[in-house]
Short mmCIF file of C-alpha atoms in Angstrom, two decimals:
data_model
loop_
_atom_site.label_atom_id
_atom_site.label_comp_id
_atom_site.label_asym_id
_atom_site.label_seq_id
_atom_site.Cartn_x
_atom_site.Cartn_y
_atom_site.Cartn_z
CA UNK R 224 13.10 12.18 -27.10
CA UNK R 225 13.27 8.96 -29.12
CA UNK R 226 10.15 7.17 -30.32
CA UNK R 227 11.25 3.50 -30.06
CA UNK R 228 8.96 0.92 -31.50
CA UNK R 229 8.80 -2.76 -30.54
CA UNK R 230 11.00 -3.86 -33.45
CA UNK R 231 13.91 -1.55 -32.57
CA UNK R 232 13.73 -2.80 -28.82
CA UNK R 233 14.54 -6.30 -29.60
CA UNK R 234 18.02 -5.33 -30.94
CA UNK R 235 18.88 -3.37 -27.81
CA UNK R 236 20.79 -5.29 -25.17
CA UNK R 237 19.56 -3.44 -21.98
CA UNK R 238 21.49 -5.65 -19.49
CA UNK R 239 24.81 -4.49 -21.26
CA UNK R 240 23.75 -1.08 -20.55
CA UNK R 241 23.14 -1.79 -16.97
CA UNK R 242 26.53 -3.51 -16.77
CA UNK R 243 28.35 -0.59 -18.41
CA UNK R 244 26.51 1.74 -15.93
CA UNK R 245 27.81 -0.35 -12.85
CA UNK R 246 31.36 -0.47 -14.19
CA UNK R 247 31.26 3.26 -14.40
CA UNK R 248 30.07 3.28 -10.88
CA UNK R 249 32.43 0.73 -9.25
CA UNK R 250 34.23 -1.65 -11.44
CA UNK R 251 35.82 -3.41 -8.39
CA UNK R 252 32.73 -5.23 -7.48
CA UNK R 253 31.88 -7.97 -10.08
CA UNK R 254 28.27 -8.72 -11.36
CA UNK R 255 27.31 -12.29 -11.45
CA UNK R 256 23.70 -11.84 -12.64
CA UNK R 257 21.30 -9.23 -13.98
CA UNK R 258 17.70 -10.26 -13.69
CA UNK R 259 14.89 -8.18 -15.30
CA UNK R 260 12.11 -7.84 -12.66
CA UNK R 261 10.09 -5.21 -14.56
CA UNK R 262 6.29 -5.13 -14.53
CA UNK R 263 6.49 -5.74 -18.42
CA UNK R 264 3.76 -2.96 -19.06
CA UNK R 265 5.83 0.15 -19.56
CA UNK R 266 9.08 1.14 -21.34
CA UNK R 267 10.97 1.50 -18.11
CA UNK R 268 13.04 -1.52 -17.05
CA UNK R 269 13.88 -2.61 -13.55
CA UNK R 270 16.70 -5.11 -12.79
CA UNK R 271 18.05 -6.89 -9.61
CA UNK R 272 21.91 -6.74 -9.98
CA UNK R 273 23.64 -9.57 -7.95
CA UNK R 274 27.32 -9.56 -7.01
CA UNK R 275 29.98 -12.18 -6.18
CA UNK R 276 29.33 -11.63 -2.42
CA UNK R 277 25.60 -12.42 -2.84
CA UNK R 278 24.61 -8.78 -2.25
CA UNK R 279 22.48 -7.06 -4.72
CA UNK R 280 21.05 -3.67 -5.65
CA UNK R 281 18.39 -2.48 -7.93
CA UNK R 282 18.96 -0.81 -11.30
CA UNK R 283 16.28 1.22 -13.20
CA UNK R 284 16.80 1.97 -16.87
CA UNK R 285 14.60 4.55 -18.52
CA UNK R 286 14.30 6.05 -21.97
CA UNK R 287 10.92 7.81 -21.27
CA UNK R 288 10.81 11.61 -21.44
CA UNK R 289 13.82 13.78 -21.17
CA UNK R 290 17.11 13.11 -19.32
CA UNK R 291 16.96 16.54 -17.67
CA UNK R 292 13.53 15.67 -16.16
CA UNK R 293 14.76 12.23 -15.02
CA UNK R 294 17.70 13.79 -13.36
CA UNK R 295 15.85 16.57 -11.74
CA UNK R 296 13.18 14.18 -10.34
CA UNK R 297 15.69 11.80 -8.81
CA UNK R 298 17.74 14.56 -7.25
CA UNK R 299 14.44 15.81 -5.62
CA UNK R 300 13.62 12.30 -4.46
CA UNK R 301 17.16 11.63 -3.14
CA UNK R 302 16.86 14.93 -0.90
CA UNK R 303 13.39 13.77 0.12
CA UNK R 304 14.68 10.47 1.25
CA UNK R 305 17.06 12.18 3.67
CA UNK R 306 14.67 14.95 4.81
CA UNK R 307 11.35 13.15 5.39
CA UNK R 308 10.44 13.34 9.07
CA UNK R 309 9.32 10.40 11.23
CA UNK R 310 7.35 8.16 10.73
CA UNK R 311 8.09 8.40 6.98
CA UNK R 312 12.10 8.74 7.32
CA UNK R 313 12.60 5.20 5.77
CA UNK R 314 9.54 5.16 3.28
CA UNK R 315 11.41 6.16 0.19
CA UNK R 316 14.03 4.15 -1.63
CA UNK R 317 17.57 5.67 -1.64
CA UNK R 318 19.62 6.03 -4.73
CA UNK R 319 23.43 5.37 -4.80
CA UNK R 320 25.88 8.26 -4.59
CA UNK R 321 29.32 8.52 -6.05
CA UNK R 322 31.36 10.94 -4.16
CA UNK R 323 28.90 13.75 -3.19
CA UNK R 324 26.71 13.38 -6.33
CA UNK R 325 23.67 11.26 -7.24
CA UNK R 326 24.97 8.67 -9.71
CA UNK R 327 23.16 8.65 -13.11
CA UNK R 328 24.69 6.85 -16.00
CA UNK R 329 23.59 8.10 -19.45
CA UNK R 330 23.86 5.79 -22.49
CA UNK R 331 23.21 7.63 -25.77
CA UNK R 332 23.53 6.37 -29.38
CA UNK R 333 21.78 7.31 -32.61
CA UNK R 334 19.12 4.72 -31.72
CA UNK R 335 18.44 5.42 -27.84
CA UNK R 336 18.97 7.80 -25.18
CA UNK R 337 18.83 5.72 -21.92
CA UNK R 338 19.54 6.49 -18.22
CA UNK R 339 20.48 4.11 -15.36
CA UNK R 340 20.01 4.86 -11.69
CA UNK R 341 20.95 2.49 -8.87
CA UNK R 342 18.66 2.04 -5.70
CA UNK R 343 19.59 0.39 -2.43
CA UNK R 344 16.94 -2.44 -1.97
CA UNK R 345 13.86 -1.20 0.03
CA UNK R 346 12.17 -3.36 2.55
CA UNK R 347 8.63 -4.49 1.61
CA UNK R 348 6.44 -5.40 4.50
CA UNK R 349 2.69 -6.24 3.60
CA UNK R 350 0.99 -5.65 0.38
CA UNK R 351 -2.35 -3.76 0.36
CA UNK R 352 -5.38 -5.98 -0.33
CA UNK R 353 -6.67 -5.62 -3.83
CA UNK R 354 -9.99 -4.47 -2.52
CA UNK R 355 -10.11 -2.29 0.77
CA UNK R 356 -12.80 -2.56 3.42
CA UNK R 357 -14.26 0.70 4.81
CA UNK R 358 -11.95 0.73 7.88
CA UNK R 359 -8.96 0.35 5.64
CA UNK R 360 -10.07 3.07 3.42
CA UNK R 361 -10.22 5.37 6.23
CA UNK R 362 -6.87 4.42 7.64
CA UNK R 363 -5.41 4.48 4.40
CA UNK R 364 -6.65 8.19 3.83
CA UNK R 365 -5.29 9.22 7.24
CA UNK R 366 -1.84 7.78 6.24
CA UNK R 367 -1.87 9.62 2.92
CA UNK R 368 -2.97 12.84 4.60
CA UNK R 369 0.01 12.54 7.13
CA UNK R 370 2.40 11.63 4.27
CA UNK R 371 1.22 14.73 2.11
CA UNK R 372 1.61 16.96 5.04
CA UNK R 373 5.28 15.75 5.72
CA UNK R 374 5.92 16.19 1.95
CA UNK R 375 4.48 19.63 2.13
CA UNK R 376 6.57 20.59 5.13
CA UNK R 377 9.95 19.82 3.55
CA UNK R 378 8.97 21.37 0.18
CA UNK R 379 11.19 24.39 0.73
CA UNK R 380 14.32 22.20 1.21
CA UNK R 381 14.10 20.49 -2.18
CA UNK R 382 15.85 21.20 -5.42
CA UNK R 383 13.81 23.01 -8.18
CA UNK R 384 11.99 21.29 -10.94
CA UNK R 385 11.25 22.70 -14.42
CA UNK R 386 8.13 20.41 -15.09
CA UNK R 387 4.66 21.99 -14.54
CA UNK R 388 1.18 21.78 -15.76
CA UNK R 389 1.96 24.41 -18.25
CA UNK R 390 5.12 23.24 -19.72
CA UNK R 391 3.69 19.75 -20.29
CA UNK R 392 0.52 21.15 -22.11
CA UNK R 393 2.49 23.47 -24.05
CA UNK R 394 4.77 20.55 -25.10
CA UNK R 395 1.76 18.79 -26.37
CA UNK R 396 0.60 21.80 -28.35
CA UNK R 397 4.04 22.15 -29.79
CA UNK R 398 4.09 18.55 -30.84
CA UNK R 399 0.83 19.19 -32.70
CA UNK R 400 2.62 21.70 -34.89
CA UNK R 401 5.20 19.14 -36.03
CA UNK R 402 4.73 16.68 -38.98
CA UNK R 403 4.92 13.63 -36.65
CA UNK R 404 2.36 15.38 -34.34
CA UNK R 405 -0.04 16.22 -37.07
CA UNK R 406 0.15 12.64 -38.47
CA UNK R 407 -0.25 10.82 -35.12
CA UNK R 408 -3.19 13.02 -34.00
CA UNK R 409 -4.81 13.90 -37.37
CA UNK R 410 -8.06 12.50 -36.33
CA UNK R 411 -8.33 14.31 -32.97
CA UNK R 412 -6.13 17.48 -33.19
CA UNK R 413 -9.07 19.73 -32.68
CA UNK R 414 -10.28 17.81 -29.75
CA UNK R 415 -6.80 17.90 -28.15
CA UNK R 416 -6.38 21.63 -28.57
CA UNK R 417 -9.80 22.26 -27.10
CA UNK R 418 -9.07 20.16 -24.03
CA UNK R 419 -5.68 21.70 -23.63
CA UNK R 420 -7.25 25.23 -23.76
CA UNK R 421 -9.81 24.27 -21.14
CA UNK R 422 -7.13 22.92 -18.89
CA UNK R 423 -4.88 26.00 -19.15
CA UNK R 424 -7.73 28.36 -18.57
CA UNK R 425 -8.74 26.46 -15.46
CA UNK R 426 -5.02 26.17 -14.31
CA UNK R 427 -4.80 29.96 -14.22
CA UNK R 428 -7.73 30.31 -11.99
CA UNK R 429 -6.36 27.57 -9.76
CA UNK R 430 -2.78 28.95 -9.75
CA UNK R 431 -4.01 32.29 -8.40
CA UNK R 432 -5.83 30.62 -5.46
CA UNK R 433 -2.45 30.43 -3.58
CA UNK R 434 -1.81 26.71 -3.83
CA UNK R 435 1.88 25.75 -3.42
CA UNK R 436 3.81 23.09 -5.20
CA UNK R 437 4.97 20.08 -3.30
CA UNK R 438 6.36 16.62 -4.18
CA UNK R 439 3.71 14.02 -5.41
CA UNK R 440 4.10 10.53 -6.87
CA UNK R 441 1.00 10.33 -8.88
CA UNK R 442 0.92 6.74 -9.61
CA UNK R 443 -0.33 4.98 -6.50
CA UNK R 444 -1.37 1.29 -6.82
CA UNK R 445 -0.86 -1.74 -4.91
CA UNK R 446 2.21 -2.68 -6.82
CA UNK R 447 4.26 0.17 -5.68
CA UNK R 448 3.78 0.64 -1.78
CA UNK R 449 3.64 -1.59 1.20
CA UNK R 450 2.00 -1.18 4.64
CA UNK R 451 3.08 -2.22 8.02
CA UNK R 452 -0.01 -4.32 8.44
CA UNK R 453 -3.49 -4.65 7.17
CA UNK R 454 -4.78 -3.65 10.60
CA UNK R 455 -2.74 -0.32 11.04
CA UNK R 456 -2.43 0.39 7.35
CA UNK R 457 0.63 2.64 8.16
CA UNK R 458 2.70 3.45 5.18
CA UNK R 459 5.81 1.32 5.30
CA UNK R 460 7.53 1.84 1.92
CA UNK R 461 7.00 3.43 -1.52
CA UNK R 462 8.89 2.85 -4.70
CA UNK R 463 8.38 3.37 -8.44
CA UNK R 464 8.88 7.05 -9.15
CA UNK R 465 8.00 7.08 -12.81
CA UNK R 466 5.51 9.87 -12.61
CA UNK R 467 6.99 11.87 -9.81
CA UNK R 468 6.65 15.70 -10.03
CA UNK R 469 6.43 18.96 -8.03
CA UNK R 470 2.76 19.92 -8.32
CA UNK R 471 -0.45 20.30 -6.30
CA UNK R 472 -1.17 17.34 -3.92
CA UNK R 473 -4.39 16.80 -6.02
CA UNK R 474 -2.22 15.13 -8.71
CA UNK R 475 -2.20 12.02 -6.37
CA UNK R 476 -5.96 11.75 -5.96
CA UNK R 477 -7.11 10.11 -9.08
CA UNK R 478 -4.92 7.06 -8.46
CA UNK R 479 -5.93 7.03 -4.89
CA UNK R 480 -9.53 6.89 -5.99
CA UNK R 481 -8.57 3.74 -8.02
CA UNK R 482 -6.91 2.04 -4.96
CA UNK R 483 -10.14 2.50 -2.92
CA UNK R 484 -12.55 1.90 -5.69
CA UNK R 485 -15.39 -0.71 -5.44
CA UNK R 486 -13.66 -2.99 -7.90
CA UNK R 487 -10.48 -2.67 -6.18
CA UNK R 488 -6.95 -2.11 -7.52
CA UNK R 489 -6.54 -3.71 -10.94
CA UNK R 490 -3.68 -4.50 -13.40
CA UNK R 491 -5.85 -3.72 -16.23
CA UNK R 492 -4.86 -0.43 -17.73
CA UNK R 493 -8.07 1.66 -18.16
CA UNK R 494 -8.47 5.02 -16.82
CA UNK R 495 -12.17 5.83 -16.38
CA UNK R 496 -13.22 8.85 -14.33
CA UNK R 497 -15.84 6.88 -12.47
CA UNK R 498 -13.64 6.06 -9.22
CA UNK R 499 -13.55 9.99 -8.52
CA UNK R 500 -17.42 9.77 -7.92
CA UNK R 501 -17.64 6.69 -6.00
CA UNK R 502 -19.04 6.64 -2.30
CA UNK R 503 -15.96 4.88 -1.29
CA UNK R 504 -13.71 7.64 -2.63
CA UNK R 505 -15.94 10.09 -0.62
CA UNK R 506 -15.25 8.18 2.42
CA UNK R 507 -11.49 8.34 1.61
CA UNK R 508 -11.76 12.12 1.16
CA UNK R 509 -13.73 12.60 4.50
CA UNK R 510 -11.19 10.70 6.44
CA UNK R 511 -8.19 12.66 4.63
CA UNK R 512 -9.95 15.93 5.14
CA UNK R 513 -10.24 15.28 8.87
CA UNK R 514 -6.38 15.06 9.22
CA UNK R 515 -5.15 17.47 6.59
CA UNK R 516 -8.09 19.82 5.34
CA UNK R 517 -8.82 20.23 1.70
CA UNK R 518 -10.06 23.57 0.17
CA UNK R 519 -13.01 23.94 -2.15
CA UNK R 520 -10.76 25.02 -4.99
CA UNK R 521 -8.54 21.88 -4.67
CA UNK R 522 -11.84 19.63 -4.96
CA UNK R 523 -12.97 21.60 -7.95
CA UNK R 524 -9.59 21.34 -9.51
CA UNK R 525 -9.70 17.43 -9.29
CA UNK R 526 -11.62 17.67 -12.68
CA UNK R 527 -8.64 19.33 -14.29
CA UNK R 528 -6.16 17.02 -12.72
CA UNK R 529 -7.96 14.03 -14.33
CA UNK R 530 -7.99 15.97 -17.70
CA UNK R 531 -4.23 16.65 -17.27
CA UNK R 532 -3.62 13.02 -16.54
CA UNK R 533 -5.29 11.92 -19.89
CA UNK R 534 -3.66 14.68 -22.01
CA UNK R 535 -0.24 14.31 -20.47
CA UNK R 536 0.30 10.67 -19.64
CA UNK R 537 -1.94 9.05 -22.18
CA UNK R 538 -2.14 11.40 -25.10
CA UNK R 539 1.18 13.21 -25.12
CA UNK R 540 3.54 10.46 -23.50
CA UNK R 541 1.62 7.33 -23.85
CA UNK R 542 3.69 6.09 -26.75
CA UNK R 543 6.84 6.69 -24.87
CA UNK R 544 5.76 5.31 -21.45
CA UNK R 545 3.53 2.38 -22.23
CA UNK R 546 4.38 -0.55 -24.48
CA UNK R 547 2.73 -0.20 -27.94
CA UNK R 548 -0.39 -2.38 -27.39
CA UNK R 549 -1.11 -0.53 -24.12
CA UNK R 550 -0.51 2.86 -25.62
CA UNK R 551 -2.73 2.26 -28.53
CA UNK R 552 -5.64 0.94 -26.50
CA UNK R 553 -5.33 3.72 -23.92
CA UNK R 554 -5.24 6.47 -26.56
CA UNK R 555 -8.16 4.99 -28.42
CA UNK R 556 -10.11 5.11 -25.08
CA UNK R 557 -9.04 8.63 -24.28
CA UNK R 558 -10.81 10.11 -27.15
CA UNK R 559 -13.76 7.69 -27.23
CA UNK R 560 -14.35 7.54 -23.41
CA UNK R 561 -12.15 9.33 -20.98
CA UNK R 562 -12.23 12.97 -22.47
CA UNK R 563 -15.92 13.05 -23.22
CA UNK R 564 -16.83 11.79 -19.85
CA UNK R 565 -15.19 14.66 -17.97
CA UNK R 566 -18.04 17.19 -18.42
CA UNK R 567 -20.79 14.37 -18.27
CA UNK R 568 -19.66 12.66 -15.09
CA UNK R 569 -17.53 14.69 -12.76
CA UNK R 570 -19.56 16.35 -10.13
CA UNK R 571 -17.69 18.70 -7.86
CA UNK R 572 -20.89 19.74 -5.93
CA UNK R 573 -21.29 16.18 -4.78
CA UNK R 574 -17.73 16.13 -3.26
CA UNK R 575 -18.02 19.67 -1.82
CA UNK R 576 -21.19 18.85 -0.17
CA UNK R 577 -19.75 15.62 1.41
CA UNK R 578 -16.97 17.71 2.85
CA UNK R 579 -19.12 20.58 3.94
CA UNK R 580 -17.04 23.03 1.68
#
């Protein structure tokens, strides 16, 4: 895993890597343009690759995490795109195959280890409003419940994944044993260890409650899904699979709480725990629960899902996933605000009572 800073990035020609990847895939179709259409907030790059015949495909280039995890995730998503039942059979973007294999190009030097995958363009219908009204919250909840149920029903048909709560948290603890880890987290090492131990203890309790893993996309925001209409709110398409994993469905709920929050979905990167306690999220949970019932153990574990998100995606991998200025801000807030707020603000009893659990 490479820790690439902003100074190193300016010397890397990412479009050349994309071009090399396409030539490895099919050198008979000539590229006339490669346009960066990335959101500009993370270390992942997304490009529109246009050909001489005016057709185009989407290329994703990543150097976040491990190649093996990137490959595993996209193999699982590829099977999902073929196995999802109606009405979600066309919701996921499909990756390009070469022969009978998913095509992923790996570009590795002493400076960077990067991977490129190509997607067929996915149709986008309507964008979700930034702030949902109460009826839209309920319809969105019903759609996510049906989508989760479909994902759960095909779980046994999918390739295996080596990522888990435990492997990610143990990776963070192992990083603390290195010189880089001790230096980076010298001010907060004890806090990180304490939070990791709390999470691992609660995970063991949750794991023995019989919860099965299923595919979850974790990062839900209005920039990565579209709906059929603002009236029906039926899920039409979903893209951007940066945080995909096989885990409990509860991994999706923190970001879903942000989508339905009172302030609405925002592009500002702050991860306060507050949306999980809002009445609007309780409305979402009730509508979801009516379609695909939740258990008391799952609701209680939401607290640990939030803790995991902060420890894994902000503390452990923030410096790889987010651009430097976002990573620094989020990691500072993690120790000053996010982690201290868990015991103070999360109230499982409030959610359990609302769902009569």
